[in-house]
Amino acid sequence: MAFKVLVVDDSPAMRKMIRRVMDMSGIELGEYLEAGNGQEALDLLRSHWVDLVLTDINMPVMNGEQLLREIGNDVLLESIPVMVISTDRTEARLERMMALGARDYVTKPFVPETLGRAMERLLLGEGHADHRP
Amino acid sequence: MQITGHNLLLTEVASDVLESMCFLGVLGPAEDASLPGEEVILCRLEFSGDGGGSFGLAAPRKIAEVIAENFLGQPTEEISRVQIEEVLCELSNMICGSFLSRLRANTIFDLTHPRCEPADAARSSVALSGNVTAQMLDLDEGSLFLWLEANA
C-alpha cells in the first residue's frame, strides 16, 4: 500500500531530511506533500486526502499548535493522525500537543530509524508511542 | 573562555544534534576560542519564555558545506548557498530548542525562525555582551562556534 504523507515545517532542509528518512525506511510513498506552515497545510488538506501529517511547532503564519486545533475542529480532517516533530522535549509541551490531538511526539534531534519506526507505527495503525530520548 | 555547566550542556546538545542528524562526531571543546578568520556563515534566532535571549551559530564555509552535505544526503556540488544556510538554520533551531528544554524542563520556550547574518555583526555582539554562554567545538573538519545570550 502506498501512503500519502504531508510534512509541515518552515525549514525546507528539514522537509527534505524527513523525505530522506521515509525513503530509507522502506515506507511505500504514494505522495509526499510539503507545507511551510499550518495555513498552507490546511489548504492542502482541504483538497488532498493524506494518511499522516507530520508537523513542526514553531512556524510563521500558523504554528503547529493551531494546526492541531484546526484539524481537530474539522469533521473531515479530525481522523487524520498527526505526529509532532519538535526540539522541545518539555513535559508541558508534550502534554499540550497530545491534549490537542497529536497521536505521537518525536523530539529532534532523532536518529533516522526512530522517526522511520514512529511513522510506520502510525501508518500501520498501531497507535501512540513516546519517542522522547 | 570560562567553562561552565551551561558550556558543558551546550557541548553535549550540539554533539547530539551533529551526530544524530549529520553523522558528524564532535572531538570536544576547541582550545582556540577565537572565531575563524575565513568566510563564516552565521545563523541567529531569538527565544522567549521564562526569560528570553538569542542563540547564534557560526561555521566556516567548509564546515557548513560538510554539515549540509551530510544532513541533506547529497554531494556538495549539488548544494546551493541557500540550502547550506537552510541547514544551518535548522541546526540552530535544534541546538537552541534542545538546550533550552534541557536547561528548563518545565518551561515552554518559543523560538523565532532562524536567519543568516553577516559574520561581522555576530563577532561584535558576542564581544560586547557580558551574559553569554559561548563554546567553540572541534570537529574533524574544523571548528564550529556557538553562543547563547540571555537578556538581562
mmCIF file of C-alpha atoms in Angstrom:
data_model
loop_
_atom_site.group_PDB
_atom_site.id
_atom_site.type_symbol
_atom_site.label_atom_id
_atom_site.label_comp_id
_atom_site.label_asym_id
_atom_site.label_seq_id
_atom_site.Cartn_x
_atom_site.Cartn_y
_atom_site.Cartn_z
ATOM 1 C CA MET A 1 0.000 0.000 0.000
ATOM 2 C CA ALA A 2 1.369 3.418 -0.957
ATOM 3 C CA PHE A 3 0.844 6.103 1.687
ATOM 4 C CA LYS A 4 0.222 9.806 1.290
ATOM 5 C CA VAL A 5 2.092 11.962 3.770
ATOM 6 C CA LEU A 6 2.064 15.702 4.469
ATOM 7 C CA VAL A 7 5.119 17.244 6.135
ATOM 8 C CA VAL A 8 4.630 20.693 7.679
ATOM 9 C CA ASP A 9 7.820 22.552 8.543
ATOM 10 C CA ASP A 10 9.105 26.024 7.745
ATOM 11 C CA SER A 11 12.544 24.547 7.127
ATOM 12 C CA PRO A 12 12.978 23.212 3.569
ATOM 13 C CA ALA A 13 16.069 21.385 4.826
ATOM 14 C CA MET A 14 14.062 19.506 7.430
ATOM 15 C CA ARG A 15 11.326 18.642 4.908
ATOM 16 C CA LYS A 16 13.989 17.183 2.640
ATOM 17 C CA MET A 17 15.589 15.309 5.517
ATOM 18 C CA ILE A 18 12.251 13.730 6.513
ATOM 19 C CA ARG A 19 11.695 12.689 2.899
ATOM 20 C CA ARG A 20 15.092 11.021 3.010
ATOM 21 C CA VAL A 21 14.173 9.164 6.202
ATOM 22 C CA MET A 22 10.970 7.925 4.556
ATOM 23 C CA ASP A 23 12.889 6.689 1.539
ATOM 24 C CA MET A 24 15.384 4.899 3.779
ATOM 25 C CA SER A 25 12.693 3.345 5.975
ATOM 26 C CA GLY A 26 11.140 1.423 3.125
ATOM 27 C CA ILE A 27 7.723 3.014 3.649
ATOM 28 C CA GLU A 28 5.970 2.909 0.304
ATOM 29 C CA LEU A 29 5.246 6.507 -0.576
ATOM 30 C CA GLY A 30 2.347 7.348 -2.874
ATOM 31 C CA GLU A 31 2.516 11.095 -2.442
ATOM 32 C CA TYR A 32 4.769 13.371 -0.401
ATOM 33 C CA LEU A 33 3.216 16.766 0.197
ATOM 34 C CA GLU A 34 5.019 19.677 1.822
ATOM 35 C CA ALA A 35 3.795 22.819 3.566
ATOM 36 C CA GLY A 36 5.803 25.657 5.096
ATOM 37 C CA ASN A 37 3.269 26.480 7.823
ATOM 38 C CA GLY A 38 -0.061 25.428 9.301
ATOM 39 C CA GLN A 39 -2.173 27.519 6.956
ATOM 40 C CA GLU A 40 -0.538 26.036 3.856
ATOM 41 C CA ALA A 41 -1.098 22.607 5.393
ATOM 42 C CA LEU A 42 -4.804 23.251 5.949
ATOM 43 C CA ASP A 43 -5.191 24.464 2.365
ATOM 44 C CA LEU A 44 -3.577 21.257 1.123
ATOM 45 C CA LEU A 45 -5.614 19.036 3.452
ATOM 46 C CA ARG A 46 -8.854 20.515 2.137
ATOM 47 C CA SER A 47 -8.002 19.349 -1.370
ATOM 48 C CA HIS A 48 -5.889 16.222 -0.737
ATOM 49 C CA TRP A 49 -6.535 13.232 1.496
ATOM 50 C CA VAL A 50 -3.423 12.086 3.372
ATOM 51 C CA ASP A 51 -2.685 9.136 5.654
ATOM 52 C CA LEU A 52 -0.387 11.024 8.014
ATOM 53 C CA VAL A 53 0.591 14.595 8.909
ATOM 54 C CA LEU A 54 3.994 15.343 10.424
ATOM 55 C CA THR A 55 4.266 18.832 11.835
ATOM 56 C CA ASP A 56 6.771 21.127 13.488
ATOM 57 C CA ILE A 57 5.530 23.518 16.210
ATOM 58 C CA ASN A 58 7.291 26.861 15.749
ATOM 59 C CA MET A 59 6.289 28.164 12.320
ATOM 60 C CA PRO A 60 5.233 31.533 10.924
ATOM 61 C CA VAL A 61 1.628 32.358 9.878
ATOM 62 C CA MET A 62 0.108 29.358 11.677
ATOM 63 C CA ASN A 63 2.068 27.240 14.159
ATOM 64 C CA GLY A 64 1.738 23.526 14.828
ATOM 65 C CA GLU A 65 -0.445 24.018 17.875
ATOM 66 C CA GLN A 66 -3.022 25.996 15.929
ATOM 67 C CA LEU A 67 -2.862 23.497 13.083
ATOM 68 C CA LEU A 68 -3.737 20.699 15.500
ATOM 69 C CA ARG A 69 -6.696 22.727 16.777
ATOM 70 C CA GLU A 70 -7.955 23.365 13.235
ATOM 71 C CA ILE A 71 -7.644 19.706 12.275
ATOM 72 C CA GLY A 72 -9.400 18.627 15.484
ATOM 73 C CA ASN A 73 -12.275 21.027 14.824
ATOM 74 C CA ASP A 74 -12.864 19.860 11.262
ATOM 75 C CA VAL A 75 -15.007 16.732 10.959
ATOM 76 C CA LEU A 76 -13.455 15.936 7.592
ATOM 77 C CA LEU A 77 -9.907 16.095 8.908
ATOM 78 C CA GLU A 78 -10.094 15.028 12.548
ATOM 79 C CA SER A 79 -9.394 11.353 11.841
ATOM 80 C CA ILE A 80 -6.046 12.034 10.151
ATOM 81 C CA PRO A 81 -3.211 11.047 12.522
ATOM 82 C CA VAL A 82 -0.815 13.873 13.311
ATOM 83 C CA MET A 83 2.744 13.393 14.549
ATOM 84 C CA VAL A 84 4.565 16.337 16.106
ATOM 85 C CA ILE A 85 8.307 16.667 15.485
ATOM 86 C CA SER A 86 9.924 19.246 17.734
ATOM 87 C CA THR A 87 13.099 20.225 19.540
ATOM 88 C CA ASP A 88 11.011 20.910 22.644
ATOM 89 C CA ARG A 89 11.268 17.952 24.998
ATOM 90 C CA THR A 90 9.431 19.513 27.947
ATOM 91 C CA GLU A 91 6.602 17.566 29.548
ATOM 92 C CA ALA A 92 4.369 20.646 29.388
ATOM 93 C CA ARG A 93 4.702 20.923 25.608
ATOM 94 C CA LEU A 94 4.216 17.202 25.058
ATOM 95 C CA GLU A 95 1.067 17.160 27.208
ATOM 96 C CA ARG A 96 -0.327 20.224 25.447
ATOM 97 C CA MET A 97 0.202 18.764 21.971
ATOM 98 C CA MET A 98 -1.196 15.351 22.917
ATOM 99 C CA ALA A 99 -4.228 17.030 24.505
ATOM 100 C CA LEU A 100 -4.817 18.829 21.215
ATOM 101 C CA GLY A 101 -4.979 15.513 19.408
ATOM 102 C CA ALA A 102 -1.409 14.670 18.360
ATOM 103 C CA ARG A 103 -1.002 10.913 18.043
ATOM 104 C CA ASP A 104 2.738 10.909 18.564
ATOM 105 C CA TYR A 105 5.588 13.235 19.502
ATOM 106 C CA VAL A 106 9.148 12.796 18.285
ATOM 107 C CA THR A 107 11.901 15.091 19.517
ATOM 108 C CA LYS A 108 14.664 16.497 17.348
ATOM 109 C CA PRO A 109 17.423 15.525 17.054
ATOM 110 C CA PHE A 110 16.466 11.963 16.171
ATOM 111 C CA VAL A 111 18.262 9.116 14.550
ATOM 112 C CA PRO A 112 16.558 8.290 11.229
ATOM 113 C CA GLU A 113 15.487 4.841 12.460
ATOM 114 C CA THR A 114 13.493 6.381 15.330
ATOM 115 C CA LEU A 115 11.424 8.568 13.033
ATOM 116 C CA GLY A 116 11.039 5.771 10.482
ATOM 117 C CA ARG A 117 9.700 3.380 13.098
ATOM 118 C CA ALA A 118 7.344 6.014 14.516
ATOM 119 C CA MET A 119 5.903 6.708 11.055
ATOM 120 C CA GLU A 120 5.472 3.008 10.393
ATOM 121 C CA ARG A 121 3.601 2.576 13.654
ATOM 122 C CA LEU A 122 1.127 5.335 12.855
ATOM 123 C CA LEU A 123 0.670 4.352 9.232
ATOM 124 C CA LEU A 124 0.035 0.755 10.257
ATOM 125 C CA GLY A 125 -2.428 1.906 12.921
ATOM 126 C CA GLU A 126 -0.573 0.699 15.980
ATOM 127 C CA GLY A 127 -1.339 3.842 17.948
ATOM 128 C CA HIS A 128 0.714 6.097 20.153
ATOM 129 C CA ALA A 129 4.249 5.630 21.371
ATOM 130 C CA ASP A 130 6.553 8.050 23.163
ATOM 131 C CA HIS A 131 9.840 8.532 21.294
ATOM 132 C CA ARG A 132 11.495 11.059 23.521
ATOM 133 C CA PRO A 133 15.064 10.013 24.327
ATOM 134 C CA MET B 1 36.811 31.164 27.711
ATOM 135 C CA GLN B 2 35.326 30.073 31.046
ATOM 136 C CA ILE B 3 33.863 26.546 31.059
ATOM 137 C CA THR B 4 30.569 26.364 32.984
ATOM 138 C CA GLY B 5 27.726 23.888 33.363
ATOM 139 C CA HIS B 6 25.978 25.729 30.546
ATOM 140 C CA ASN B 7 29.022 25.236 28.326
ATOM 141 C CA LEU B 8 29.013 21.527 29.038
ATOM 142 C CA LEU B 9 25.304 21.282 28.292
ATOM 143 C CA LEU B 10 25.710 23.270 25.074
ATOM 144 C CA THR B 11 28.551 20.965 24.017
ATOM 145 C CA GLU B 12 26.501 17.875 24.843
ATOM 146 C CA VAL B 13 23.437 19.111 22.962
ATOM 147 C CA ALA B 14 25.403 20.223 19.903
ATOM 148 C CA SER B 15 27.253 16.902 19.812
ATOM 149 C CA ASP B 16 23.954 15.047 19.993
ATOM 150 C CA VAL B 17 22.473 17.082 17.123
ATOM 151 C CA LEU B 18 25.548 16.790 14.899
ATOM 152 C CA GLU B 19 25.898 13.062 15.481
ATOM 153 C CA SER B 20 22.209 12.201 15.083
ATOM 154 C CA MET B 21 21.310 14.448 12.171
ATOM 155 C CA CYS B 22 24.625 14.933 10.329
ATOM 156 C CA PHE B 23 26.599 11.830 11.318
ATOM 157 C CA LEU B 24 29.467 14.072 12.443
ATOM 158 C CA GLY B 25 31.477 13.422 15.586
ATOM 159 C CA VAL B 26 32.480 16.289 17.881
ATOM 160 C CA LEU B 27 36.034 15.915 19.151
ATOM 161 C CA GLY B 28 35.364 18.255 22.089
ATOM 162 C CA PRO B 29 35.661 21.912 23.083
ATOM 163 C CA ALA B 30 38.255 23.740 20.986
ATOM 164 C CA GLU B 31 41.342 25.081 22.713
ATOM 165 C CA ASP B 32 41.452 28.130 20.473
ATOM 166 C CA ALA B 33 38.357 30.174 21.284
ATOM 167 C CA SER B 34 38.715 32.728 18.503
ATOM 168 C CA LEU B 35 36.349 32.897 15.546
ATOM 169 C CA PRO B 36 37.827 31.563 12.321
ATOM 170 C CA GLY B 37 39.255 34.177 10.008
ATOM 171 C CA GLU B 38 37.959 32.564 6.822
ATOM 172 C CA GLU B 39 34.498 33.013 5.314
ATOM 173 C CA VAL B 40 31.937 32.336 8.013
ATOM 174 C CA ILE B 41 28.238 31.577 7.661
ATOM 175 C CA LEU B 42 26.272 32.646 10.668
ATOM 176 C CA CYS B 43 22.741 31.919 11.889
ATOM 177 C CA ARG B 44 20.872 33.547 14.708
ATOM 178 C CA LEU B 45 17.460 33.223 16.360
ATOM 179 C CA GLU B 46 15.655 34.748 19.301
ATOM 180 C CA PHE B 47 13.794 32.878 22.012
ATOM 181 C CA SER B 48 11.215 33.861 24.592
ATOM 182 C CA GLY B 49 9.644 32.099 27.546
ATOM 183 C CA ASP B 50 10.786 32.321 31.152
ATOM 184 C CA GLY B 51 13.347 34.908 30.151
ATOM 185 C CA GLY B 52 14.436 35.496 26.588
ATOM 186 C CA GLY B 53 17.555 35.911 24.561
ATOM 187 C CA SER B 54 19.254 34.892 21.383
ATOM 188 C CA PHE B 55 21.239 31.997 20.041
ATOM 189 C CA GLY B 56 23.868 32.012 17.328
ATOM 190 C CA LEU B 57 25.928 29.560 15.366
ATOM 191 C CA ALA B 58 28.900 30.425 13.165
ATOM 192 C CA ALA B 59 30.526 27.942 10.835
ATOM 193 C CA PRO B 60 33.370 28.373 8.365
ATOM 194 C CA ARG B 61 32.094 27.791 4.844
ATOM 195 C CA LYS B 62 33.971 24.480 4.557
ATOM 196 C CA ILE B 63 32.369 23.064 7.728
ATOM 197 C CA ALA B 64 28.968 24.378 6.703
ATOM 198 C CA GLU B 65 29.254 22.516 3.400
ATOM 199 C CA VAL B 66 30.100 19.229 5.141
ATOM 200 C CA ILE B 67 27.199 19.664 7.563
ATOM 201 C CA ALA B 68 24.774 20.400 4.712
ATOM 202 C CA GLU B 69 26.083 17.510 2.638
ATOM 203 C CA ASN B 70 25.521 15.039 5.471
ATOM 204 C CA PHE B 71 22.167 16.486 6.533
ATOM 205 C CA LEU B 72 20.684 16.544 3.028
ATOM 206 C CA GLY B 73 22.419 13.397 1.800
ATOM 207 C CA GLN B 74 23.636 14.933 -1.422
ATOM 208 C CA PRO B 75 27.081 15.943 -2.703
ATOM 209 C CA THR B 76 28.400 19.440 -2.007
ATOM 210 C CA GLU B 77 28.494 20.394 -5.667
ATOM 211 C CA GLU B 78 24.718 19.907 -5.859
ATOM 212 C CA ILE B 79 24.019 22.061 -2.798
ATOM 213 C CA SER B 80 23.381 25.794 -3.167
ATOM 214 C CA ARG B 81 24.391 28.530 -0.749
ATOM 215 C CA VAL B 82 20.705 28.941 0.164
ATOM 216 C CA GLN B 83 20.438 25.251 1.056
ATOM 217 C CA ILE B 84 23.579 25.457 3.208
ATOM 218 C CA GLU B 85 22.032 28.374 5.079
ATOM 219 C CA GLU B 86 18.742 26.486 5.483
ATOM 220 C CA VAL B 87 20.567 23.540 7.021
ATOM 221 C CA LEU B 88 22.499 25.785 9.425
ATOM 222 C CA CYS B 89 19.246 27.488 10.383
ATOM 223 C CA GLU B 90 17.650 24.134 11.157
ATOM 224 C CA LEU B 91 20.717 23.108 13.122
ATOM 225 C CA SER B 92 20.477 26.334 15.155
ATOM 226 C CA ASN B 93 16.822 25.659 15.841
ATOM 227 C CA MET B 94 17.567 22.140 17.025
ATOM 228 C CA ILE B 95 20.542 23.026 19.216
ATOM 229 C CA CYS B 96 18.838 26.019 20.832
ATOM 230 C CA GLY B 97 15.477 24.289 21.335
ATOM 231 C CA SER B 98 17.106 21.213 22.768
ATOM 232 C CA PHE B 99 19.423 23.237 25.029
ATOM 233 C CA LEU B 100 16.587 25.322 26.477
ATOM 234 C CA SER B 101 14.274 22.409 27.119
ATOM 235 C CA ARG B 102 17.063 20.528 28.898
ATOM 236 C CA LEU B 103 18.007 23.613 30.891
ATOM 237 C CA ARG B 104 14.445 24.449 31.969
ATOM 238 C CA ALA B 105 12.473 21.226 31.794
ATOM 239 C CA ASN B 106 9.176 22.827 32.871
ATOM 240 C CA THR B 107 9.245 25.940 30.714
ATOM 241 C CA ILE B 108 7.875 26.286 27.217
ATOM 242 C CA PHE B 109 10.044 28.499 25.011
ATOM 243 C CA ASP B 110 9.100 29.940 21.653
ATOM 244 C CA LEU B 111 11.817 30.280 19.058
ATOM 245 C CA THR B 112 11.805 32.663 16.122
ATOM 246 C CA HIS B 113 12.660 31.493 12.626
ATOM 247 C CA PRO B 114 16.485 31.452 12.373
ATOM 248 C CA ARG B 115 18.114 33.805 9.875
ATOM 249 C CA CYS B 116 21.581 34.166 8.444
ATOM 250 C CA GLU B 117 23.550 37.357 9.054
ATOM 251 C CA PRO B 118 26.902 38.808 8.094
ATOM 252 C CA ALA B 119 29.586 37.298 10.346
ATOM 253 C CA ASP B 120 30.927 40.666 11.449
ATOM 254 C CA ALA B 121 27.672 41.522 13.209
ATOM 255 C CA ALA B 122 27.917 38.389 15.325
ATOM 256 C CA ARG B 123 31.531 38.999 16.259
ATOM 257 C CA SER B 124 30.557 42.409 17.592
ATOM 258 C CA SER B 125 27.529 41.276 19.564
ATOM 259 C CA VAL B 126 29.349 38.345 21.170
ATOM 260 C CA ALA B 127 32.288 40.511 22.089
ATOM 261 C CA LEU B 128 30.126 43.217 23.632
ATOM 262 C CA SER B 129 27.761 41.130 25.699
ATOM 263 C CA GLY B 130 28.570 40.035 29.230
ATOM 264 C CA ASN B 131 25.816 37.448 29.628
ATOM 265 C CA VAL B 132 26.837 34.866 27.062
ATOM 266 C CA THR B 133 27.450 31.136 27.107
ATOM 267 C CA ALA B 134 29.861 30.662 24.215
ATOM 268 C CA GLN B 135 31.518 27.500 23.026
ATOM 269 C CA MET B 136 33.862 26.637 20.195
ATOM 270 C CA LEU B 137 33.694 22.974 19.185
ATOM 271 C CA ASP B 138 36.272 20.955 17.294
ATOM 272 C CA LEU B 139 35.102 18.623 14.558
ATOM 273 C CA ASP B 140 37.336 16.578 12.284
ATOM 274 C CA GLU B 141 36.683 19.093 9.543
ATOM 275 C CA GLY B 142 37.316 22.248 11.622
ATOM 276 C CA SER B 143 35.631 24.305 14.327
ATOM 277 C CA LEU B 144 32.083 25.485 14.972
ATOM 278 C CA PHE B 145 31.221 28.417 17.212
ATOM 279 C CA LEU B 146 28.002 28.537 19.259
ATOM 280 C CA TRP B 147 26.710 31.036 21.756
ATOM 281 C CA LEU B 148 23.590 31.757 23.737
ATOM 282 C CA GLU B 149 22.945 35.202 25.098
ATOM 283 C CA ALA B 150 20.336 35.673 27.837
ATOM 284 C CA ASN B 151 18.553 39.016 28.122
ATOM 285 C CA ALA B 152 19.457 40.888 31.263
#
